[in-house]
Each structure stands twice: as C-alpha cells, then as structure tokens.
PDB file of C-alpha atoms in Angstrom:
ATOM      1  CA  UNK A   1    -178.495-127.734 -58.029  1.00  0.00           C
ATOM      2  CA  UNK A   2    -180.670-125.673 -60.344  1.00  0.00           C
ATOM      3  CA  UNK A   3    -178.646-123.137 -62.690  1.00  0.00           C
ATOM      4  CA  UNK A   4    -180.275-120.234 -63.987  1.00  0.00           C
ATOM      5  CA  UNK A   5    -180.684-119.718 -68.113  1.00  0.00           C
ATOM      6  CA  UNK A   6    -178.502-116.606 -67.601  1.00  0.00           C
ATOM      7  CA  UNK A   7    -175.526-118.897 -66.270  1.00  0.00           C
ATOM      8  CA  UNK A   8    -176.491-121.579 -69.073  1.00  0.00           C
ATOM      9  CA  UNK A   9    -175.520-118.978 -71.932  1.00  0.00           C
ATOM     10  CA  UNK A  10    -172.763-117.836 -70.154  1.00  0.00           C
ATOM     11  CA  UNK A  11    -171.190-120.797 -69.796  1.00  0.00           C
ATOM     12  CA  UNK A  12    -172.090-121.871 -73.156  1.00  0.00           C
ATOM     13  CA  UNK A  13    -170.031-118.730 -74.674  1.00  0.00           C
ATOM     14  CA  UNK A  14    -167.288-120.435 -72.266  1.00  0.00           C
ATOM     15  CA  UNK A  15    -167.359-123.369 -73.901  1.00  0.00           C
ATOM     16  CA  UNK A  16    -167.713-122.416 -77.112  1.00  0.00           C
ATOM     17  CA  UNK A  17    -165.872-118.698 -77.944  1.00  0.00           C
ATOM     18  CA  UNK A  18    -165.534-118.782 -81.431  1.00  0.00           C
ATOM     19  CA  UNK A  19    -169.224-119.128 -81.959  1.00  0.00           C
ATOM     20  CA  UNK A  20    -169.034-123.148 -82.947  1.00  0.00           C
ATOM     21  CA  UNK A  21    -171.671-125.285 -83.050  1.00  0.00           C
ATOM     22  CA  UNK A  22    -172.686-126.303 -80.098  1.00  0.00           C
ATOM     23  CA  UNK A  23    -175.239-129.461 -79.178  1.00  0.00           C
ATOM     24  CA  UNK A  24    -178.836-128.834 -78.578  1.00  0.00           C
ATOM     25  CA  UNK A  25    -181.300-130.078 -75.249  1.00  0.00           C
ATOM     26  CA  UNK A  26    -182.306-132.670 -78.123  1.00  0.00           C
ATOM     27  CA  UNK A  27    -178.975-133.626 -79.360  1.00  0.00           C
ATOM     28  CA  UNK A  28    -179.306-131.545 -82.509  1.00  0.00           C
ATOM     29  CA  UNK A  29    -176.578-129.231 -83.656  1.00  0.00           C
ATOM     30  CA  UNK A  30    -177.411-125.573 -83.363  1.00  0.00           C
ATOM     31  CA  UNK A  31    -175.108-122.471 -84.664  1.00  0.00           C
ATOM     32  CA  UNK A  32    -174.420-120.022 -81.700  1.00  0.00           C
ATOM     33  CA  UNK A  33    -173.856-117.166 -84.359  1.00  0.00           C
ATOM     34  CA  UNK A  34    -175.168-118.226 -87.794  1.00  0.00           C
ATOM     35  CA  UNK A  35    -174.461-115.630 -90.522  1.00  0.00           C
ATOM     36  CA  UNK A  36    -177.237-114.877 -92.777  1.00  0.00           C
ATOM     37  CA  UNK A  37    -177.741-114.044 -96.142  1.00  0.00           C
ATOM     38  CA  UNK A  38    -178.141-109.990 -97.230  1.00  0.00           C
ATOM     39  CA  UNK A  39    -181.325-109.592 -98.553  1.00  0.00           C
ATOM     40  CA  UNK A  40    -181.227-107.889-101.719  1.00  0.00           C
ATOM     41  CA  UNK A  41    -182.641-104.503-102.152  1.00  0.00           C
ATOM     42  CA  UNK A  42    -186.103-104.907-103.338  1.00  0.00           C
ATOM     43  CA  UNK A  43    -185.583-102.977-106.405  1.00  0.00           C
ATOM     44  CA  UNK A  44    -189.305-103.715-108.008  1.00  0.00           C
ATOM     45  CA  UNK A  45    -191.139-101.907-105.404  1.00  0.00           C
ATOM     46  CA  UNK A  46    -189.480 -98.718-106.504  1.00  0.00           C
ATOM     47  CA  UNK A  47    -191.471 -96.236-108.903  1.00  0.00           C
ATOM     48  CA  UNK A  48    -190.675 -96.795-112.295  1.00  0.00           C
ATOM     49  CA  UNK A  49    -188.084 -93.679-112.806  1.00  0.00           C
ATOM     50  CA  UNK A  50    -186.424 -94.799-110.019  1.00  0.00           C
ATOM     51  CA  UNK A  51    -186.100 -98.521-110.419  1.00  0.00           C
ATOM     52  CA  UNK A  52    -184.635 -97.737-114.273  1.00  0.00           C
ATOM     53  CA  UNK A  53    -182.158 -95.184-112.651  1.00  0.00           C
ATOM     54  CA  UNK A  54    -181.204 -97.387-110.094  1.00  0.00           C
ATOM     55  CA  UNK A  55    -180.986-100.587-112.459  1.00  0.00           C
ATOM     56  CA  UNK A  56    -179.069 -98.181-114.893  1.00  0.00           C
ATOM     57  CA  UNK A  57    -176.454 -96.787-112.683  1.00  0.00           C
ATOM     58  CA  UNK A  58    -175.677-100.341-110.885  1.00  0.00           C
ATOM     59  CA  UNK A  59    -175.175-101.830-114.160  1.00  0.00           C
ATOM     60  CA  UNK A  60    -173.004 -98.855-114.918  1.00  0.00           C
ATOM     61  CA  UNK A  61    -171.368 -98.693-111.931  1.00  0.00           C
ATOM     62  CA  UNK A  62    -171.240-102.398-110.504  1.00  0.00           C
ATOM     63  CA  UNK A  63    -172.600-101.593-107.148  1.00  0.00           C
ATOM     64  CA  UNK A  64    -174.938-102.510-104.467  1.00  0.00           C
ATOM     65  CA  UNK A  65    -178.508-101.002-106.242  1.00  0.00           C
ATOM     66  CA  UNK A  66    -178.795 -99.478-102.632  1.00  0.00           C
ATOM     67  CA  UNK A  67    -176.381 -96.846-103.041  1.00  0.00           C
ATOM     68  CA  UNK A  68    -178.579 -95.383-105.390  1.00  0.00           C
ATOM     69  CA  UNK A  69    -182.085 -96.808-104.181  1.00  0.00           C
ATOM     70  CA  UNK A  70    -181.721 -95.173-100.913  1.00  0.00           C
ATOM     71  CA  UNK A  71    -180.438 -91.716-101.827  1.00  0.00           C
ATOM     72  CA  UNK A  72    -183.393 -91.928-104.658  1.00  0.00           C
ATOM     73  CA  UNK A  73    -185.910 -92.344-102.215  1.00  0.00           C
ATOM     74  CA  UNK A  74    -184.803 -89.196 -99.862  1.00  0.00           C
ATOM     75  CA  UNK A  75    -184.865 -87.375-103.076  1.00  0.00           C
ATOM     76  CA  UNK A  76    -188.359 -88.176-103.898  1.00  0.00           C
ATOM     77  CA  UNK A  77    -189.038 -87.070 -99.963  1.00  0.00           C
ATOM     78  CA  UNK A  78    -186.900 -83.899-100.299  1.00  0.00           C
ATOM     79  CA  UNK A  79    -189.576 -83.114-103.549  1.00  0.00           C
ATOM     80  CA  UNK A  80    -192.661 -83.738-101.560  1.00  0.00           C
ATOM     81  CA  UNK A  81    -191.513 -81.778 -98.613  1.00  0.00           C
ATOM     82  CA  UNK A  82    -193.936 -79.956 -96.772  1.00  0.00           C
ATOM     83  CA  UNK A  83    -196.406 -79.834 -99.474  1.00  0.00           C
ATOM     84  CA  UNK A  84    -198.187 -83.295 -98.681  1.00  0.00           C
ATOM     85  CA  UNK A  85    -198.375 -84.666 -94.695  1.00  0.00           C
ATOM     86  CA  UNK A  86    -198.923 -88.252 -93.616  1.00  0.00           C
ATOM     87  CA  UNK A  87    -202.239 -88.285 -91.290  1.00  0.00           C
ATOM     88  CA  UNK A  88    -200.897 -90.625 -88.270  1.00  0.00           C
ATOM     89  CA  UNK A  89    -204.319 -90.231 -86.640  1.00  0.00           C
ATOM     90  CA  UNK A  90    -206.298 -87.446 -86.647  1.00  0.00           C
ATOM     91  CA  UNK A  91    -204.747 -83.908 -85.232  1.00  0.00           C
ATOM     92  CA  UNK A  92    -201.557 -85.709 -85.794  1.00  0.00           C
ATOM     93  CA  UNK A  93    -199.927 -85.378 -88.937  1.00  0.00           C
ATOM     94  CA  UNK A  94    -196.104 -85.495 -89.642  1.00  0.00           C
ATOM     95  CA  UNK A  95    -194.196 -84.076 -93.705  1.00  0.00           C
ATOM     96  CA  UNK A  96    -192.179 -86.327 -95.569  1.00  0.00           C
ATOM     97  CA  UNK A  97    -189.261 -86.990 -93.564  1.00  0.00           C
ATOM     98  CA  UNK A  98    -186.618 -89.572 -94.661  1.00  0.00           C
ATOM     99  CA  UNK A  99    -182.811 -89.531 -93.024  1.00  0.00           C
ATOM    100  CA  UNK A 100    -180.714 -92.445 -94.032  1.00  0.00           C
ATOM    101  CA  UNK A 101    -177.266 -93.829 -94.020  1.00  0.00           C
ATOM    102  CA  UNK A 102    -175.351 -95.676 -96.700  1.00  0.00           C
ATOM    103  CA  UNK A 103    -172.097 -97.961 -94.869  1.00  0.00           C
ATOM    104  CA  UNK A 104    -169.694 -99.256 -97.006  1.00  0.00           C
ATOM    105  CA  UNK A 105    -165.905 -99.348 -97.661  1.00  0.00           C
ATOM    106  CA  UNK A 106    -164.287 -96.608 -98.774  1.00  0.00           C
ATOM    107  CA  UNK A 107    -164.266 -96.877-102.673  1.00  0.00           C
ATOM    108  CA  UNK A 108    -166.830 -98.809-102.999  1.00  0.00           C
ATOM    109  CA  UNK A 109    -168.487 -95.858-105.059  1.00  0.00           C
ATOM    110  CA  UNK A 110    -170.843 -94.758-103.059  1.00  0.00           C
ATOM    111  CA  UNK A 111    -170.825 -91.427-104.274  1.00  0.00           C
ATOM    112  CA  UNK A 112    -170.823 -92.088-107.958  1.00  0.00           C
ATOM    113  CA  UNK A 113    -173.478 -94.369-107.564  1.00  0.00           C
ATOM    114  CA  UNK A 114    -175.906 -91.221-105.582  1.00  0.00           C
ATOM    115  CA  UNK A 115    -174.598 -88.515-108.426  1.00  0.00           C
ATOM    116  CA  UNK A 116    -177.291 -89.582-110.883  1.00  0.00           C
ATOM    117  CA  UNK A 117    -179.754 -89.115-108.415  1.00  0.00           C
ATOM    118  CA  UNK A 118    -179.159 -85.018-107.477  1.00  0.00           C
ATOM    119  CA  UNK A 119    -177.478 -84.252-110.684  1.00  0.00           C
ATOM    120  CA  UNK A 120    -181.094 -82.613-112.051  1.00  0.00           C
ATOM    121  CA  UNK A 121    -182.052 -81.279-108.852  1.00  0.00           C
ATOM    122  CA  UNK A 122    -178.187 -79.827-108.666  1.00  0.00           C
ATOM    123  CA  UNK A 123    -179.095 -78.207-112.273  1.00  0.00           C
ATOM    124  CA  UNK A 124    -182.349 -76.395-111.466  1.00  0.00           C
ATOM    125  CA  UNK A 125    -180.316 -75.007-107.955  1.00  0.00           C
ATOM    126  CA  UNK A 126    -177.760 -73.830-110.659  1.00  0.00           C
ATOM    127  CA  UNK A 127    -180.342 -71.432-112.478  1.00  0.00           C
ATOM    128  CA  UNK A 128    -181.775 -70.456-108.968  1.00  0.00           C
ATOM    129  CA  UNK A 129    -178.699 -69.310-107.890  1.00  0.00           C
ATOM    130  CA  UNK A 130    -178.297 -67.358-111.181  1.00  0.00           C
ATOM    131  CA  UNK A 131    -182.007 -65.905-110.777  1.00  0.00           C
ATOM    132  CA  UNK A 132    -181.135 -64.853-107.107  1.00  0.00           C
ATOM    133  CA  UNK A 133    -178.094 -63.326-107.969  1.00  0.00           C
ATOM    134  CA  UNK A 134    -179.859 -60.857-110.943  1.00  0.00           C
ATOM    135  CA  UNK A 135    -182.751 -60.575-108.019  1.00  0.00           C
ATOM    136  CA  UNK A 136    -180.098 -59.106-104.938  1.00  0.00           C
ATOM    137  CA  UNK A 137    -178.646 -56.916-107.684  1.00  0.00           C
ATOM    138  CA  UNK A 138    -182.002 -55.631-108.117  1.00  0.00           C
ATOM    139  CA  UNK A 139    -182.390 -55.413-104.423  1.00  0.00           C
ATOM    140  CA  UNK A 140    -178.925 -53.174-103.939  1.00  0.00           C
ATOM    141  CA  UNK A 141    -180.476 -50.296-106.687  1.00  0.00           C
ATOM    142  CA  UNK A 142    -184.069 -50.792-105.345  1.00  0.00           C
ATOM    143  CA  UNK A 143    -182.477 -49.912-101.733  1.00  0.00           C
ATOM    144  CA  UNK A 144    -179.969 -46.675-103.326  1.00  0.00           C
ATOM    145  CA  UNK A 145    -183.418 -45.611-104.783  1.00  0.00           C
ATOM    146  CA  UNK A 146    -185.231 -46.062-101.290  1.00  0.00           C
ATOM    147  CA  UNK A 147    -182.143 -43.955 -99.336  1.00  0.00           C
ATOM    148  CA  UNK A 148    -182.923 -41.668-101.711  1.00  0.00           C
ATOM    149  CA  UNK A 149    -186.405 -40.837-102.050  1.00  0.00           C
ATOM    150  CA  UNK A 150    -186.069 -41.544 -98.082  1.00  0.00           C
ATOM    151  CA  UNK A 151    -183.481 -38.557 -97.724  1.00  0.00           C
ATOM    152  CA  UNK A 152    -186.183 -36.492 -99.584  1.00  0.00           C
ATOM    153  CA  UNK A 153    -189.234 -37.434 -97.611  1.00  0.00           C
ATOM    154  CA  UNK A 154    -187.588 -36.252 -93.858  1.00  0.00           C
ATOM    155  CA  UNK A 155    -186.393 -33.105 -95.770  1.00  0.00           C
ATOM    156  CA  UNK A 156    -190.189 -32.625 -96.904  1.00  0.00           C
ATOM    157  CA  UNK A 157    -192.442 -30.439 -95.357  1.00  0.00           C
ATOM    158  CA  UNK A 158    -195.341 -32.165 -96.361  1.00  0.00           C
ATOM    159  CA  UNK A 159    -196.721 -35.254 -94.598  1.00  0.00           C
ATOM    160  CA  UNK A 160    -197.406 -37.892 -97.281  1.00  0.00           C
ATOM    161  CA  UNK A 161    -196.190 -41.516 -97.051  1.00  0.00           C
ATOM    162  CA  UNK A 162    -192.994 -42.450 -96.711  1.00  0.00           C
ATOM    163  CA  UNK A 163    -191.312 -45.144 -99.050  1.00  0.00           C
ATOM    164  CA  UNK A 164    -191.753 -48.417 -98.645  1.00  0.00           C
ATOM    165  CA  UNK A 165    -188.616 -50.175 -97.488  1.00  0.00           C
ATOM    166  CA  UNK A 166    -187.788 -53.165-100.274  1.00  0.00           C
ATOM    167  CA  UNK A 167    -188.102 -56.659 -99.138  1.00  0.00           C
ATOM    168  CA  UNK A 168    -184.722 -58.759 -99.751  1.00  0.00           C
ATOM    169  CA  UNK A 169    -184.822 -61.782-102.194  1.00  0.00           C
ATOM    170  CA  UNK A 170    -184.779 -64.985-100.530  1.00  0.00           C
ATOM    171  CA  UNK A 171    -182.212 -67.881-101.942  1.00  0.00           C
ATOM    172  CA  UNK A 172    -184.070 -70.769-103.727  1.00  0.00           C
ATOM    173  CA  UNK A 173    -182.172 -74.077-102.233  1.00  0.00           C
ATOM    174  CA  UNK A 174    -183.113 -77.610-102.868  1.00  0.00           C
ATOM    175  CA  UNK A 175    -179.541 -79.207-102.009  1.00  0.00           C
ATOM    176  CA  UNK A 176    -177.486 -78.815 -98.917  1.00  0.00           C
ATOM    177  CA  UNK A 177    -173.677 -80.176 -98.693  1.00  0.00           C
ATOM    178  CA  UNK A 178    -172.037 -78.855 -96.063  1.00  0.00           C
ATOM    179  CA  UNK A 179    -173.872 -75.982 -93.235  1.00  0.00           C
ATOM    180  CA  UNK A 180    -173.720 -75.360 -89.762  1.00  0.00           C
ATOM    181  CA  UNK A 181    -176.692 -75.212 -87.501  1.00  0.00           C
ATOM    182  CA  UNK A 182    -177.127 -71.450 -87.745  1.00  0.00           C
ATOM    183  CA  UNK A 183    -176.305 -71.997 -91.614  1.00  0.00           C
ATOM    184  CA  UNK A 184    -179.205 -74.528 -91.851  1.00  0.00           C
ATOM    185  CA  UNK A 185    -182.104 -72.777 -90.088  1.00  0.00           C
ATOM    186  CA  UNK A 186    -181.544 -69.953 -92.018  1.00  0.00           C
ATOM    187  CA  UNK A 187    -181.893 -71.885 -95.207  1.00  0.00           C
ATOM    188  CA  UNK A 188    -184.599 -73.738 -93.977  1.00  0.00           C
ATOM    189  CA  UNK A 189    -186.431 -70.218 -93.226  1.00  0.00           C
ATOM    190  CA  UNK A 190    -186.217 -69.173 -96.297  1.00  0.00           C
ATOM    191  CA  UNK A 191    -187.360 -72.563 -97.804  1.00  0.00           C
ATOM    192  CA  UNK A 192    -190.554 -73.463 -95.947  1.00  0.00           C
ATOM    193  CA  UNK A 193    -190.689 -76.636 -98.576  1.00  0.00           C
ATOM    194  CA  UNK A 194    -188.171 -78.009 -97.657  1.00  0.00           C
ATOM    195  CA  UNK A 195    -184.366 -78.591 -98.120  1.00  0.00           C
ATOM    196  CA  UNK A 196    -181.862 -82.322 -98.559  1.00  0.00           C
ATOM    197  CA  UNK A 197    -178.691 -82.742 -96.738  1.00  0.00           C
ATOM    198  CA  UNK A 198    -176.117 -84.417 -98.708  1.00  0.00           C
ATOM    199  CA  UNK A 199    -172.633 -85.078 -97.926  1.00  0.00           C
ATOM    200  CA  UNK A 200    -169.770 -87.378 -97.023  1.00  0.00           C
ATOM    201  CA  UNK A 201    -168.421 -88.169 -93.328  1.00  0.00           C
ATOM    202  CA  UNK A 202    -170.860 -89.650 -90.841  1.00  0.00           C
ATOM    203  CA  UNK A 203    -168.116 -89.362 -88.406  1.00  0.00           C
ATOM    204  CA  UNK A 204    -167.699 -85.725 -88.725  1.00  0.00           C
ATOM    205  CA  UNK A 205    -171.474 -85.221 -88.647  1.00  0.00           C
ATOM    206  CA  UNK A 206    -171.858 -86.888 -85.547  1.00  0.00           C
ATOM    207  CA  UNK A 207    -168.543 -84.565 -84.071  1.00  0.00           C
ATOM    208  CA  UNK A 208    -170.407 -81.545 -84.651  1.00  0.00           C
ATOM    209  CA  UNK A 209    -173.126 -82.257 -82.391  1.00  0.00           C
ATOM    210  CA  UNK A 210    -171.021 -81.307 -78.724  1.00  0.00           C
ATOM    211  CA  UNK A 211    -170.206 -77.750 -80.263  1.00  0.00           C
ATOM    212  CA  UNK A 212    -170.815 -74.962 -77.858  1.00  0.00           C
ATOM    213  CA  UNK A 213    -170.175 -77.331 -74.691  1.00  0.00           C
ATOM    214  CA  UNK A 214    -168.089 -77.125 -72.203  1.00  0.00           C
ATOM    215  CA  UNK A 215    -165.786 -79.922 -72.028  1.00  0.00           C
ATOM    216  CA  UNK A 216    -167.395 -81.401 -75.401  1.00  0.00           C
ATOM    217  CA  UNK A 217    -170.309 -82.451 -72.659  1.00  0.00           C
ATOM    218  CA  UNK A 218    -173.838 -81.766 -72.976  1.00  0.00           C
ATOM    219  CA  UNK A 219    -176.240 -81.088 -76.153  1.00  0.00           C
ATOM    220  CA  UNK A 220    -174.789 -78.727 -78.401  1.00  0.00           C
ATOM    221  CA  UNK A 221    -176.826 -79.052 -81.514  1.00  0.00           C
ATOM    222  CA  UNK A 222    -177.762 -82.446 -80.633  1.00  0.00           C
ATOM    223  CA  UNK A 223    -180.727 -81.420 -79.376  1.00  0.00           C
ATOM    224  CA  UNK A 224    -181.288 -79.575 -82.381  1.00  0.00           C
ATOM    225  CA  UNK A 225    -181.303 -82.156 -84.856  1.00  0.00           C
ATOM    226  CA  UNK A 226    -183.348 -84.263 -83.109  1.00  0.00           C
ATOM    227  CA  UNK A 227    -185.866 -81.868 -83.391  1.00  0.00           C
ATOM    228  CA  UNK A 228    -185.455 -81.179 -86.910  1.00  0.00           C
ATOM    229  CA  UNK A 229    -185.599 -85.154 -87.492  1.00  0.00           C
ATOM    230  CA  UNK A 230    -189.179 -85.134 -85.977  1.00  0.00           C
ATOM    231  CA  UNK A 231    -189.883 -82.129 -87.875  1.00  0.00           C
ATOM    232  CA  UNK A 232    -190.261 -80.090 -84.738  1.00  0.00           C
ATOM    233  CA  UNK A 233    -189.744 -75.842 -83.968  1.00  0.00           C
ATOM    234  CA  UNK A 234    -185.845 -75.228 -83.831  1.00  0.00           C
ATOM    235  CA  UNK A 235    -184.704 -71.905 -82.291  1.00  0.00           C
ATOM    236  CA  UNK A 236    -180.886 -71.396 -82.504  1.00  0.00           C
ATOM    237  CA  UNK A 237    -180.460 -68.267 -79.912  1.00  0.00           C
ATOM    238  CA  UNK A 238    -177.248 -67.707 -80.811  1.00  0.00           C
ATOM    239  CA  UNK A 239    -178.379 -66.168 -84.058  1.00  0.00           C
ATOM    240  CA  UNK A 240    -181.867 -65.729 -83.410  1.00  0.00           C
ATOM    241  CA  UNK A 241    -183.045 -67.910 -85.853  1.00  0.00           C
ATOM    242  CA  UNK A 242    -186.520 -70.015 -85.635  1.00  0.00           C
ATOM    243  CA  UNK A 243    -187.824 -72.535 -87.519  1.00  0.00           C
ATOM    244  CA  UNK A 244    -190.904 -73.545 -86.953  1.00  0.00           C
ATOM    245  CA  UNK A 245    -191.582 -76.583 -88.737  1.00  0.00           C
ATOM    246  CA  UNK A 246    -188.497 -77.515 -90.181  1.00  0.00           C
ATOM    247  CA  UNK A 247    -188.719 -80.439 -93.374  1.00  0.00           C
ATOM    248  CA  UNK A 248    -184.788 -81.722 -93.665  1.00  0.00           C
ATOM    249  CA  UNK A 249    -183.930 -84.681 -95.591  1.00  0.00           C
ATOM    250  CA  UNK A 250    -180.850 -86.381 -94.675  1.00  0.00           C
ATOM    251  CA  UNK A 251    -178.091 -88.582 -96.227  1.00  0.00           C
ATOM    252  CA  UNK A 252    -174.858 -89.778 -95.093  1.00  0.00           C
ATOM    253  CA  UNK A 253    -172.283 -91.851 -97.229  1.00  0.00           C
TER     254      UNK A 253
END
C-alpha cells in the first residue's frame, strides 16, 4: 500500500509531538523543529551616524542594537521623504517608504532605546510649533484687517479691487504620535514631504482599522492605510480630505 508524503508528515507529528528527533530514510537523526540562532543585527552596514548612535545607546542601554537600528533607519526615510524616489523601472517610481515593527517584552526598553533617535527631530518640531503659533497670530490680525478694509470696499462706490483674502499658515510636522485617519491626511496635506508615525501599541493600531463598520466588519480605514503604505491617493470623505501622494513612515513598539 502506497502512503502519500502528506500522510507521512502527519503521522510523523503523531509519533513524535514534542518535536523530538526523529530517524531519517537513511538512518540519520534529523530535528523535526530545530531552533536557530538570531542573527545579529548587522550593525556595520549602517551609515556612520547611525551605527555610533546605535552602538552608543545599546551600550548605554543594554539592549538589542535593533531597537534603535530600526527606528534609525525610518528616521533617515522620514528625512528623505518625497524629495528623492526609487526608479523601479521606468514610469514607475515609488518615495522612501519604510514601516516597521519592533516585538519585544514589555520593559525591555524599547522606547528608551528609539528616544535618541527622534529627540533632534522632536527639537526642530518644537521651534516649528513656536514659529506657527507667532504665524496664526499673524493670520487672526491679517484677517480683522481684511473684514475691515472688506466692510469698506462693498460700502464703496467705486469699483477697484477688492482685498485679497489671507492665506492660513500651514503647521510644520515632522513627528506623529498619536492621529486619527482624518487627523493624518490633514497633516499629511499640509506636509507634502512627508511625515513619521511613532508610537506605542501595535494592538491598538491594528483595532482602529474596523472604525466606521457596522458590526466591526468591513474596511474602515484599513483600506486606507494600505494605500498610504504604497504611497497611493487617500480620500477620507468623511472630512473631505485628499491626499494625493501620501509619504508616511511608520513605527510600532
């Protein structure tokens, strides 16, 4: 009776559950489930900044180099952002687009260890913010003056131009932490560049993406990311917002 290689590794499991050693068609031992080695991070192939942060903080810290290599290297991606393109082939070219996800134990400083790596970029956001706020207080006189000399035009008999309506500042971001959908194509509207995602909670992440379902079935803004991931037009009709190339990095720890 001939037995199929389906019901040979089936009854192999059978026979041996816990993964044991089990004889090979030669009589050597073979492991079912061998564990291998981690490979370590290849921390030499990094740009020199970045490999002597990374070396720094894990000395520092005492963790895995990748909790630093990998937020490092979105980062350098969220820098580039739409300002250089990979050529795939020709009339297909994609931005700098790196999501990744770093899995761990909780306290096994995964956050300490990616601090270094936004703490400058979290310092020039800090004196953005600052500039935008002198720049909408600006914007509130320049549109008191406008209501104004607006008020006196429609009273005025004579037909010269009206006033030109002020254009709002737009908020200079470089770090996300925590957005909704609508919250994130608005951002990335007003920065065409580029923008990173960084935050905690892969779990709640992923819990987001059935909003706006019924029954928690269907795409909510499933659908959305995954267009954002492959840097594709997002159009959130619920606030009328559209993106049309959107250039998100992503990281999850």
């Amino acid at each position: 009776m001939l037995t199929s290689r389906r019901q040979e590794t089936a009854q192999d499991i059978k026979k041996h559950p816990q993964g044991a050693d089990k004889p090979h068609q030669n009589g050597q031992i073979r492991g079912v489930c061998q564990r291998r080695q981690p490979i370590a991070f290849p921390t030499h192939v990094l740009p020199e900044p970045l490999k002597d942060l990374v070396v720094a903080t894990t000395d520092a810290i005492g963790c895995d180099p990748v909790f630093t290599a990998l937020p490092g290297l979105i980062a350098l991606a969220g820098c580039i952002g739409t300002t250089r393109k990979l050529m795939i082939k020709r009339g297909h070219e994609v931005p700098a687009v790196l999501w990744g996800c770093v899995i761990a134990p909780s306290g096994s400083a995964k956050s300490p260890a990616a601090e270094p790596v936004f703490a400058p970029l979290s310092e020039i956001q800090r004196v953005k913010i600052r500039e935008y706020d002198v720049d909408i207080r600006q914007y509130e006189q320049d549109m008191a003056n406008y209501k104004t000399a607006m008020q006196k035009h429609e009273r005025s008999t004579s037909k010269g131009a009206a006033p030109k309506t002020p254009s709002p500042p737009k908020p200079t971001r470089y770090l996300v932490r925590d957005v909704t959908m609508e919250g994130m194509c608005s951002l990335l509207s007003d920065n065409p560049r580029g923008l990173i995602y960084a935050t905690d909670e892969l779990a709640g992440w992923i819990g987001m993406f059935d909003r706006y379902t019924t029954g928690g079935r269907g795409g909510g803004d499933r659908a959305h990311w995954i267009s954002i991931y492959d840097a594709g037009e997002v159009i959130v009709d619920r606030k009328g917002h559209r993106v049309k190339e959107p250039c998100l990095q992503h990281l999850r720890q």
